[in-house]
CSV table of C-alpha atoms in Angstrom, one decimal:
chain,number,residue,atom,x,y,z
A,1348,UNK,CA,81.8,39.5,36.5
A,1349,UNK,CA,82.9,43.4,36.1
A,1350,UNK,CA,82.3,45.9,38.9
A,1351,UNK,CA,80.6,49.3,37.8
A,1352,UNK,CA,82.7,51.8,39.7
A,1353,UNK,CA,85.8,54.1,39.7
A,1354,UNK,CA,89.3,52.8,40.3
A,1355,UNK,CA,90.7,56.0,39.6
A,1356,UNK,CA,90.3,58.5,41.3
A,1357,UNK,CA,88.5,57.7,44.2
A,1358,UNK,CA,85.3,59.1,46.1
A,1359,UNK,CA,86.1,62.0,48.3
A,1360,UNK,CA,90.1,62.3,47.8
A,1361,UNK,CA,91.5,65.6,47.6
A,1362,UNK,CA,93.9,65.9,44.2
A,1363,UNK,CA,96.8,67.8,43.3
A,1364,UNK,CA,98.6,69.1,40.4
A,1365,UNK,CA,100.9,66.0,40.8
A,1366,UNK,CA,97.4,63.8,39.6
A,1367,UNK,CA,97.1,65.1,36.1
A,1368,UNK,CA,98.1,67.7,33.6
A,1369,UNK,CA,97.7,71.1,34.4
A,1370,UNK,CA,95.5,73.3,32.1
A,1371,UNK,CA,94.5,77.2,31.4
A,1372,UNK,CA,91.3,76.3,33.6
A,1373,UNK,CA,92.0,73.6,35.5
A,1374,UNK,CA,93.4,69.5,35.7
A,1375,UNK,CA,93.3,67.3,33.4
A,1376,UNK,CA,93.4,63.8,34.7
A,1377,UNK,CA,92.9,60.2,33.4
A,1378,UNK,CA,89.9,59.0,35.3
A,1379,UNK,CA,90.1,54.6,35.3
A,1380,UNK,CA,86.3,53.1,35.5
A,1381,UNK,CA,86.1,49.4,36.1
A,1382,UNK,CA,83.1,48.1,33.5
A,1383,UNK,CA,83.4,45.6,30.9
A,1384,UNK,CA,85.6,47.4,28.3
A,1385,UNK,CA,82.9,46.0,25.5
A,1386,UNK,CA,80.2,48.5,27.5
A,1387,UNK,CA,79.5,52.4,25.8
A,1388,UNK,CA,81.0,54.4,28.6
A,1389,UNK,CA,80.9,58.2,29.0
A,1390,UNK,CA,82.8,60.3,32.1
A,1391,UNK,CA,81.3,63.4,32.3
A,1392,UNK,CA,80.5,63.2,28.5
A,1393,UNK,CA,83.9,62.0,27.1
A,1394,UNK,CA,83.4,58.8,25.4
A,1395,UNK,CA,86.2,56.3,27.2
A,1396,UNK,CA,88.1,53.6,25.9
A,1397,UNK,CA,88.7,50.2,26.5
A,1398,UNK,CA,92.3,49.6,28.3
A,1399,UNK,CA,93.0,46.1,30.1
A,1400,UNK,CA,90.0,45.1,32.1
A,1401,UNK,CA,88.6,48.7,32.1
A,1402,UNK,CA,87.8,51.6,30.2
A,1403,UNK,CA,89.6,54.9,30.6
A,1404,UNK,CA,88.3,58.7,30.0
A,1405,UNK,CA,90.6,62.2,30.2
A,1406,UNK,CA,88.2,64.5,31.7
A,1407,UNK,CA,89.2,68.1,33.3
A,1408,UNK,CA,88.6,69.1,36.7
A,1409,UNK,CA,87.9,73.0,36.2
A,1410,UNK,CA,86.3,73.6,40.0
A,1411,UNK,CA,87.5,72.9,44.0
A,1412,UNK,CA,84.8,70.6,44.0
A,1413,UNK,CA,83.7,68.0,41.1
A,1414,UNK,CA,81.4,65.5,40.1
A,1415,UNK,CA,82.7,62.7,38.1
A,1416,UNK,CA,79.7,60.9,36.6
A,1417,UNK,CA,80.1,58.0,34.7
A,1418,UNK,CA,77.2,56.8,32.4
A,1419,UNK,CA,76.4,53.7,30.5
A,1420,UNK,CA,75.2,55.5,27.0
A,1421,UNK,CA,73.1,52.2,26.1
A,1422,UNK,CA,71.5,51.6,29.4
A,1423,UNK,CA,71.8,54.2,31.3
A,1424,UNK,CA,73.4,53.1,34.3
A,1425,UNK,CA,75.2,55.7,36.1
A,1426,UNK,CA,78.0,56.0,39.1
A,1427,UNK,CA,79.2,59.3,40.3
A,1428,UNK,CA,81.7,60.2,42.7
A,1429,UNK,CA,83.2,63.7,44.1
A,1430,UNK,CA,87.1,64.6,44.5
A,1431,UNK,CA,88.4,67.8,45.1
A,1432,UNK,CA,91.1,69.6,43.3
A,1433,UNK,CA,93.7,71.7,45.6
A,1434,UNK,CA,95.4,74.1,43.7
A,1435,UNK,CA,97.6,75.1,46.1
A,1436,UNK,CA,98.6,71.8,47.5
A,1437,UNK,CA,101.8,70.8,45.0
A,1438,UNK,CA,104.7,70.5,46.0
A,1439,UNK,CA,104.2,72.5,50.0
A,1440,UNK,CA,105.1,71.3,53.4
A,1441,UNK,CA,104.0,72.2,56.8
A,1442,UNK,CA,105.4,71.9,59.8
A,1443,UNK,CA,103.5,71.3,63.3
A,1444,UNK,CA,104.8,70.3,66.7
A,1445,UNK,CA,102.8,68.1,69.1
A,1446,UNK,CA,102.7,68.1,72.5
A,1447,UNK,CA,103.5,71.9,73.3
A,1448,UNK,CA,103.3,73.3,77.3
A,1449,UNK,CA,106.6,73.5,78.7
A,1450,UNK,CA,107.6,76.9,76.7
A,1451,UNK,CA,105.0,78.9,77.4
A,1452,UNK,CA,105.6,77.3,81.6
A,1453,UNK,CA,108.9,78.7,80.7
A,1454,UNK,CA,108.0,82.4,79.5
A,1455,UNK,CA,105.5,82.5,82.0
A,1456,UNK,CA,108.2,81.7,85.1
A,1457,UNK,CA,110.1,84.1,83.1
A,1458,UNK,CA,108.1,87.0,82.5
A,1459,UNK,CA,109.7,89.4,84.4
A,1460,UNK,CA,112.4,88.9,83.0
A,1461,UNK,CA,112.3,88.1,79.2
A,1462,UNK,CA,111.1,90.8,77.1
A,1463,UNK,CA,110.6,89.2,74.2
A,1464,UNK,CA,108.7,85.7,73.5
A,1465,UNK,CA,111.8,84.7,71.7
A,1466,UNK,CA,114.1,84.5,74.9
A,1467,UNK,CA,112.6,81.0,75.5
A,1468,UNK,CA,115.2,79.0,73.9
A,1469,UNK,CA,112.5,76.4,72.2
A,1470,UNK,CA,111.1,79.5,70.1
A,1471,UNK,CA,114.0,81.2,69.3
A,1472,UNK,CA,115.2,78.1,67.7
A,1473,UNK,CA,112.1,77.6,65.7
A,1474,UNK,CA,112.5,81.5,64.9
A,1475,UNK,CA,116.1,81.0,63.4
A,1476,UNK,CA,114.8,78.1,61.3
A,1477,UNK,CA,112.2,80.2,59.6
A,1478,UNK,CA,114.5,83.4,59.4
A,1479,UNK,CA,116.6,81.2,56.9
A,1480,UNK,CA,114.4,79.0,55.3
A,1481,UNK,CA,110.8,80.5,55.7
A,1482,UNK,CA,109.2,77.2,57.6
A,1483,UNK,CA,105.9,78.1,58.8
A,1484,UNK,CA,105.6,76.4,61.9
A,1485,UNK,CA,102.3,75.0,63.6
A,1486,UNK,CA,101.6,73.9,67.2
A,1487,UNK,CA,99.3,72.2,69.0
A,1488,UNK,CA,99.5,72.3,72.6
A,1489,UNK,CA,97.6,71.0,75.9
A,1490,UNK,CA,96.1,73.2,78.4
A,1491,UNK,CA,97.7,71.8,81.2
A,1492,UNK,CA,101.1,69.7,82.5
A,1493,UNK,CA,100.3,68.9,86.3
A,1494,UNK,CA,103.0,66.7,86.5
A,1495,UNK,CA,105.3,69.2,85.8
A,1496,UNK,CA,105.1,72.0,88.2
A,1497,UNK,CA,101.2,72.3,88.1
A,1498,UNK,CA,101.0,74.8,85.1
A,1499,UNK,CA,98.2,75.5,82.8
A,1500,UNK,CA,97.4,78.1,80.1
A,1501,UNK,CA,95.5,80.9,83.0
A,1502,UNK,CA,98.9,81.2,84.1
A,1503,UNK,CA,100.4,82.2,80.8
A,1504,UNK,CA,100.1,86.3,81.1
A,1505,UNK,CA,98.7,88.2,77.6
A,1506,UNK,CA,101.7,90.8,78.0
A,1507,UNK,CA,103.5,89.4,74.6
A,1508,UNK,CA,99.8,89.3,73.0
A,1509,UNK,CA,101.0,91.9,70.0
A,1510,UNK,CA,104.1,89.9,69.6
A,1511,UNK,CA,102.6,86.8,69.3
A,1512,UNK,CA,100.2,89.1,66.7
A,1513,UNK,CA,102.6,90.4,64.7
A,1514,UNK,CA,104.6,86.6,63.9
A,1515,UNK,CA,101.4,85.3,63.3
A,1516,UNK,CA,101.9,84.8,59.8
A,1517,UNK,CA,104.6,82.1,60.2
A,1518,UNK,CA,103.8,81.0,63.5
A,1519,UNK,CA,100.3,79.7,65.2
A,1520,UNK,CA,98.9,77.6,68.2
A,1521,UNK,CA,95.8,74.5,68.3
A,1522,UNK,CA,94.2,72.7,70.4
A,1523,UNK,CA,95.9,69.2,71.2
A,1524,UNK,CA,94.3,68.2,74.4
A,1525,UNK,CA,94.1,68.6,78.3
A,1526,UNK,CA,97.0,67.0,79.2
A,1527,UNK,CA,99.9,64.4,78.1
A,1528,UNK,CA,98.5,61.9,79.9
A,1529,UNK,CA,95.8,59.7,79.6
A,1530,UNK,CA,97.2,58.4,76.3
A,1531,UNK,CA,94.8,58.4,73.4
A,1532,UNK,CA,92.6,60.5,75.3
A,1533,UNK,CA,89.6,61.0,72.7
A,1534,UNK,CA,88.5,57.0,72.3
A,1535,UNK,CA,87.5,57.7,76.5
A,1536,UNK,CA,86.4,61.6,76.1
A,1537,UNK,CA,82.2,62.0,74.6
A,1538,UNK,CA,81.0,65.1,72.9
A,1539,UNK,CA,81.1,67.2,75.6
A,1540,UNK,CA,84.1,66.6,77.1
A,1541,UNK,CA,86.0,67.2,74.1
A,1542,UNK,CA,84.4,70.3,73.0
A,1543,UNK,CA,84.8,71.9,76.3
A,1544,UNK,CA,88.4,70.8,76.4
A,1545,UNK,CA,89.0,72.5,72.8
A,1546,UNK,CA,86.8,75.5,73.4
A,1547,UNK,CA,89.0,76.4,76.7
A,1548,UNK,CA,92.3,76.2,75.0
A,1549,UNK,CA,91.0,78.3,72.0
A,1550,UNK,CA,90.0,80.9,74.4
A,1551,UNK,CA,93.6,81.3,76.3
A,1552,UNK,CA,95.2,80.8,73.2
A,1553,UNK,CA,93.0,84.3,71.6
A,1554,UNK,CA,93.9,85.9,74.9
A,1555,UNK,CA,97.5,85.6,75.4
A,1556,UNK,CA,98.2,85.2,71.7
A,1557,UNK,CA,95.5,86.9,69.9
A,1558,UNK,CA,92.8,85.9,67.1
A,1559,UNK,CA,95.3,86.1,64.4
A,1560,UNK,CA,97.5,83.3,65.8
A,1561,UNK,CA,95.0,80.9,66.5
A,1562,UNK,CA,94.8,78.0,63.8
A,1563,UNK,CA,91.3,77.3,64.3
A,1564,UNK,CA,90.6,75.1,61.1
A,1565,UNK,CA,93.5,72.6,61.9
A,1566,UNK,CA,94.9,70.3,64.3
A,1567,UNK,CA,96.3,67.1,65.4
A,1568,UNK,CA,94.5,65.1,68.2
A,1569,UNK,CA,96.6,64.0,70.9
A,1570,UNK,CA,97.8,60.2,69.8
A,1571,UNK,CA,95.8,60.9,66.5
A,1572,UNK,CA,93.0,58.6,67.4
A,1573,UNK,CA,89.6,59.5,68.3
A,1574,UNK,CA,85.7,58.4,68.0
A,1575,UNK,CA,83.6,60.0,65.9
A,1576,UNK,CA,81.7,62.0,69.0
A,1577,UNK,CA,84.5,63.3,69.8
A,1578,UNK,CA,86.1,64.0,65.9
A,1579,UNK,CA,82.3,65.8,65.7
A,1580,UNK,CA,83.0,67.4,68.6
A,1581,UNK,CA,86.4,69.0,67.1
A,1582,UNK,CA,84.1,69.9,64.0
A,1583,UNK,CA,81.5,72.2,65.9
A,1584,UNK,CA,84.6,73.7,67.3
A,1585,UNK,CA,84.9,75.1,64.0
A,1586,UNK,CA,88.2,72.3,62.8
A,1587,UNK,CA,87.6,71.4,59.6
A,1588,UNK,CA,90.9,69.1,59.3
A,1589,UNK,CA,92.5,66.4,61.5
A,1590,UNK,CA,96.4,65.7,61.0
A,1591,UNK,CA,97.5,61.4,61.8
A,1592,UNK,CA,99.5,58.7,60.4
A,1593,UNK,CA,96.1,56.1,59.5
A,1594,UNK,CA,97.9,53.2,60.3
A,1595,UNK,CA,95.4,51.2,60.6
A,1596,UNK,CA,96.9,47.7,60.9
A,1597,UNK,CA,100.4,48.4,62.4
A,1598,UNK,CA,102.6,45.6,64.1
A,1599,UNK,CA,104.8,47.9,66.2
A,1600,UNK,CA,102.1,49.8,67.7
A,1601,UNK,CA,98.7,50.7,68.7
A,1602,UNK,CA,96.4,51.6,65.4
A,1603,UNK,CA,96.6,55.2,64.9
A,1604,UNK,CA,93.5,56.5,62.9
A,1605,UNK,CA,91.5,58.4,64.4
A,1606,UNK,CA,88.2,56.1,63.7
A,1607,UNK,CA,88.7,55.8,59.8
A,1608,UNK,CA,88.3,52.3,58.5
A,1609,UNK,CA,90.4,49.9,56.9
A,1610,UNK,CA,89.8,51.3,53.4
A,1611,UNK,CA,89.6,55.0,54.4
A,1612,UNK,CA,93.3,54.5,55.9
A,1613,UNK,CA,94.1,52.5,52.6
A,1614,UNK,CA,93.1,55.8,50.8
A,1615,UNK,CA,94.8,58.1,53.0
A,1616,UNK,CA,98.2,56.3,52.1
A,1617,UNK,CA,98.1,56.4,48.9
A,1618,UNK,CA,96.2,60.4,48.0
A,1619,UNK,CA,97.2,61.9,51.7
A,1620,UNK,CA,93.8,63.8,51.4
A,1621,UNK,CA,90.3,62.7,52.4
A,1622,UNK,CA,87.0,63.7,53.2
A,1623,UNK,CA,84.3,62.1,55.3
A,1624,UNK,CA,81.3,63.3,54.6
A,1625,UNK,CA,79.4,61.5,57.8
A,1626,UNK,CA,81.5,63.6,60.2
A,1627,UNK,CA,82.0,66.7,57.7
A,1628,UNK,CA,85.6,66.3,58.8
A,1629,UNK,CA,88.8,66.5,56.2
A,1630,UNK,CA,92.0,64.1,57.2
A,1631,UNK,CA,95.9,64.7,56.1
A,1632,UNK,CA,98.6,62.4,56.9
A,1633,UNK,CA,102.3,62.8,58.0
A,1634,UNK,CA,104.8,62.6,55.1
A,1635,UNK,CA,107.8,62.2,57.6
A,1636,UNK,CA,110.3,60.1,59.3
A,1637,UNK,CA,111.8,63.0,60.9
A,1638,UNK,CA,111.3,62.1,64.5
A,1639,UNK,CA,112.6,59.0,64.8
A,1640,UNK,CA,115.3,58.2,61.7
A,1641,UNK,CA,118.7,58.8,61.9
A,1642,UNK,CA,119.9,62.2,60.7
A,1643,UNK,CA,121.9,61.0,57.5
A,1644,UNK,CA,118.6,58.6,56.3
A,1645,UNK,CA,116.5,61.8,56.6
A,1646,UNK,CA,116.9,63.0,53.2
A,1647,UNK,CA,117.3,59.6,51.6
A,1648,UNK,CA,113.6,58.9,52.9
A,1649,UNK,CA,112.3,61.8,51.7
A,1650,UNK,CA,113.3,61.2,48.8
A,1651,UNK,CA,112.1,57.5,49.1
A,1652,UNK,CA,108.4,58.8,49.9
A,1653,UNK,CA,107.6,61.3,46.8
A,1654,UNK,CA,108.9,58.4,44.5
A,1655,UNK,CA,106.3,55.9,47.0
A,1656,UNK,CA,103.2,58.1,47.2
A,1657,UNK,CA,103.5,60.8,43.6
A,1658,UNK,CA,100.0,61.4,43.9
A,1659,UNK,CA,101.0,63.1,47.9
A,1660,UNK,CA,102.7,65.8,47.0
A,1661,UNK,CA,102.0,68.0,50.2
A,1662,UNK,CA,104.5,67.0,52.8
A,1663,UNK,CA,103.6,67.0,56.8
A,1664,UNK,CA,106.5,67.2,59.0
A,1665,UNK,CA,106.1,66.4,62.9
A,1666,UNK,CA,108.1,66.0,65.6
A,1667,UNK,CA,107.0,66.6,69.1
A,1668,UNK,CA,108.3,69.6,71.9
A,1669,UNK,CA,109.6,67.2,74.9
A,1670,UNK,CA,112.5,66.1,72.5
A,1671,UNK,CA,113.9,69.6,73.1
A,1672,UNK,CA,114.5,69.2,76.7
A,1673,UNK,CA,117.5,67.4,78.2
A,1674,UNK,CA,115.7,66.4,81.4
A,1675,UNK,CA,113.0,64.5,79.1
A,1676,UNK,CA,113.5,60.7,78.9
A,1677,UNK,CA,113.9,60.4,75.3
A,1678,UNK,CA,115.7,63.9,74.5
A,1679,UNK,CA,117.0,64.4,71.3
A,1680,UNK,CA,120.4,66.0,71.8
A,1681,UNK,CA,120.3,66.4,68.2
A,1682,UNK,CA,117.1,68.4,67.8
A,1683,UNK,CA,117.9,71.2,66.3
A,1684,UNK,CA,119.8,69.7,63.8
A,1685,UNK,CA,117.0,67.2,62.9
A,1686,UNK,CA,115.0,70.6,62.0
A,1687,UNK,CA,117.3,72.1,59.5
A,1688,UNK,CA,117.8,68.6,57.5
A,1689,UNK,CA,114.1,68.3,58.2
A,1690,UNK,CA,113.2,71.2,56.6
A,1691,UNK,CA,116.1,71.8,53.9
A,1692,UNK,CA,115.2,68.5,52.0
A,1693,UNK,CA,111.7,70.1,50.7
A,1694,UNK,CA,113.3,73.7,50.3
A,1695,UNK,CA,116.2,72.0,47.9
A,1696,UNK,CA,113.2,70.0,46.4
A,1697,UNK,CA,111.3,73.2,45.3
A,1698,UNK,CA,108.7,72.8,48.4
A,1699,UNK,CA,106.8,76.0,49.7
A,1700,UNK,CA,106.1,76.1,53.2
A,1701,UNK,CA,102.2,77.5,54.0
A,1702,UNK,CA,99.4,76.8,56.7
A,1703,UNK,CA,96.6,74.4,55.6
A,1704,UNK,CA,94.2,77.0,56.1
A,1705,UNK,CA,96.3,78.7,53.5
A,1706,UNK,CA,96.1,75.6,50.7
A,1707,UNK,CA,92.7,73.7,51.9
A,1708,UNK,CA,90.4,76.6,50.8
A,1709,UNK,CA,87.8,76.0,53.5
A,1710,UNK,CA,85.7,78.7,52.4
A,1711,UNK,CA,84.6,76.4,49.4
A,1712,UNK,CA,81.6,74.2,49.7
A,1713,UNK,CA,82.2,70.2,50.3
């Protein structure tokens, strides 16, 4: 018995240049439809042909958003689905940093004293790594550390504000969550909760750092695992994208997948995009063993995962701020270094570094 359905590509994946064959006004892809290959098929009115258990159809994708309908021309069955072509997605990386407090505790202590945000050693290090290879670096930080000297973001004083302003194009600040601890705060936290936690952060973040330097569209939930009250939550906050791994059967750990199912995740491996469409929320997944690989295996994965996942041809790098810091338990006396190999595997590779908001084109309907 034959299915009537798409196996390639699939319902509300985001594509890339690296899916098809790039045209004067658009992408041309090979679209896979599982139907008996004996059936009269038509994708988006090009006739397909039968291949091995399916039928196959080159159709282009000239818009952000498209319809793939698929249409038995004797009976007049129909399937449709919707995928998204990113035309700025091919071959850029991004770079965020989880778990950020401690340096702006620092330049706040310091105030009086550093005239420049980039005295604080953690940001002058992430400055010299975008001075020479132009990283754009994103991070998400908590509003509070109380186990560390009681500070939270009231404390952080606004006097850097035009600073901040004026490295705003390569450098920018989310919402993570209140604190480091609980762990995997948003499958406890409701609607509320969560949106009042986001919405204070985006506030102190506007003051001290100023409008342009706050990455409202995109960010990584603490522990990238969450409910759907409190992903919904994120949304009306005005996120439009969540950042995780999607691992959603995972022997060495706790399931990290925000609340996707088991095929959503299966999705996420292999395109890196999705869209859900019940939470009006867009997911990306790391593309990175930076964190916790030894330096010379770095590139060699890399490598490894563009040959794994072609169709993911956006690359998210992570690693997390407390590695920085030799009084943290698992410091990483090796973390600067991890950033330039990081970050010179994808330059090498012909990778542009931008902001999601810059590739995603949010301002186009879903």
């Amino acid at each position: 018995m034959y299915y009537f359905s798409f196996g390639y590509p699939a319902n509300h994946v985001f594509l890339t240049d690296a899916a098809g064959k790039k045209t004067e006004n658009g992408l041309k892809i090979q679209c896979i439809f599982n139907a008996d290959p004996s059936r009269s098929i038509a994708i988006n009115g090009v006739p397909a042909t039968p291949a091995s258990g399916c039928l196959k159809a080159t159709v282009e994708l000239t818009s952000f958003k498209n319809i793939l309908t698929a249409v038995d021309t004797q009976t007049g069955e129909k399937n449709s689905i919707t995928v998204y072509y990113v035309k700025k997605a091919h071959k850029t990386y991004r770079f965020s940093l989880d778990d950020n407090i401690w340096f702006l505790q620092d330049i706040a202590k310091n105030q009086h004293i550093y005239r420049s945000i980039f005295e604080n050693p953690y940001l002058s290090m992430l400055k010299g790594v975008h001075d020479q290879y132009g990283t754009h670096f994103h991070l998400n930080i908590y509003y509070e550390t109380p186990h560390d000297g009681g500070f939270n973001l009231t404390m952080m004083p606004d006097k850097y504000k035009s600073e901040f302003i004026a490295h705003s194009d390569w450098l920018r600040f989310s919402f993570h969550a209140n604190a480091d601890k609980p762990d995997r705060p948003f499958i406890r936290k409701g609607y509320d909760q969560t949106k009042f936690e986001c919405l204070r952060v985006a506030e102190h973040i506007i003051r001290f750092a100023g409008e342009e330097s706050y990455a409202k569209e995109v960010t990584t939930m603490h522990w990238g695992d969450a409910t759907k009250e409190s992903v919904r939550a994120l949304r009306a906050c005005g996120v439009r994208m969540l950042v995780g791994s999607f691992r959603y059967a995972n022997p060495n750990n706790v399931q990290i997948r925000y609340y996707l199912n088991a095929e959503q995740c299966a999705l996420m491996e292999n395109y890196g995009f999705y869209y859900d469409p019940e939470t009006d929320m867009e997911f990306v997944r790391y593309g990175s063993t930076l964190q916790h690989t030894a330096l010379e295996d770095v590139p060699v994965l890399s490598a490894l995962f563009e040959k794994q996942y072609p169709l993911y041809s956006h690359k998210e790098i992570c690693v997390h701020e407390q590695y920085f810091y030799p009084h943290y338990v698992r410091y990483m006396p090796d973390y600067p270094q991890r950033f330039d190999i990081g970050v010179k595997w994808p330059v090498e590779n012909g990778y542009r570094s931008l902001f999601l908001s810059d590739i995603m084109e949010f301002d186009q309907k879903r």
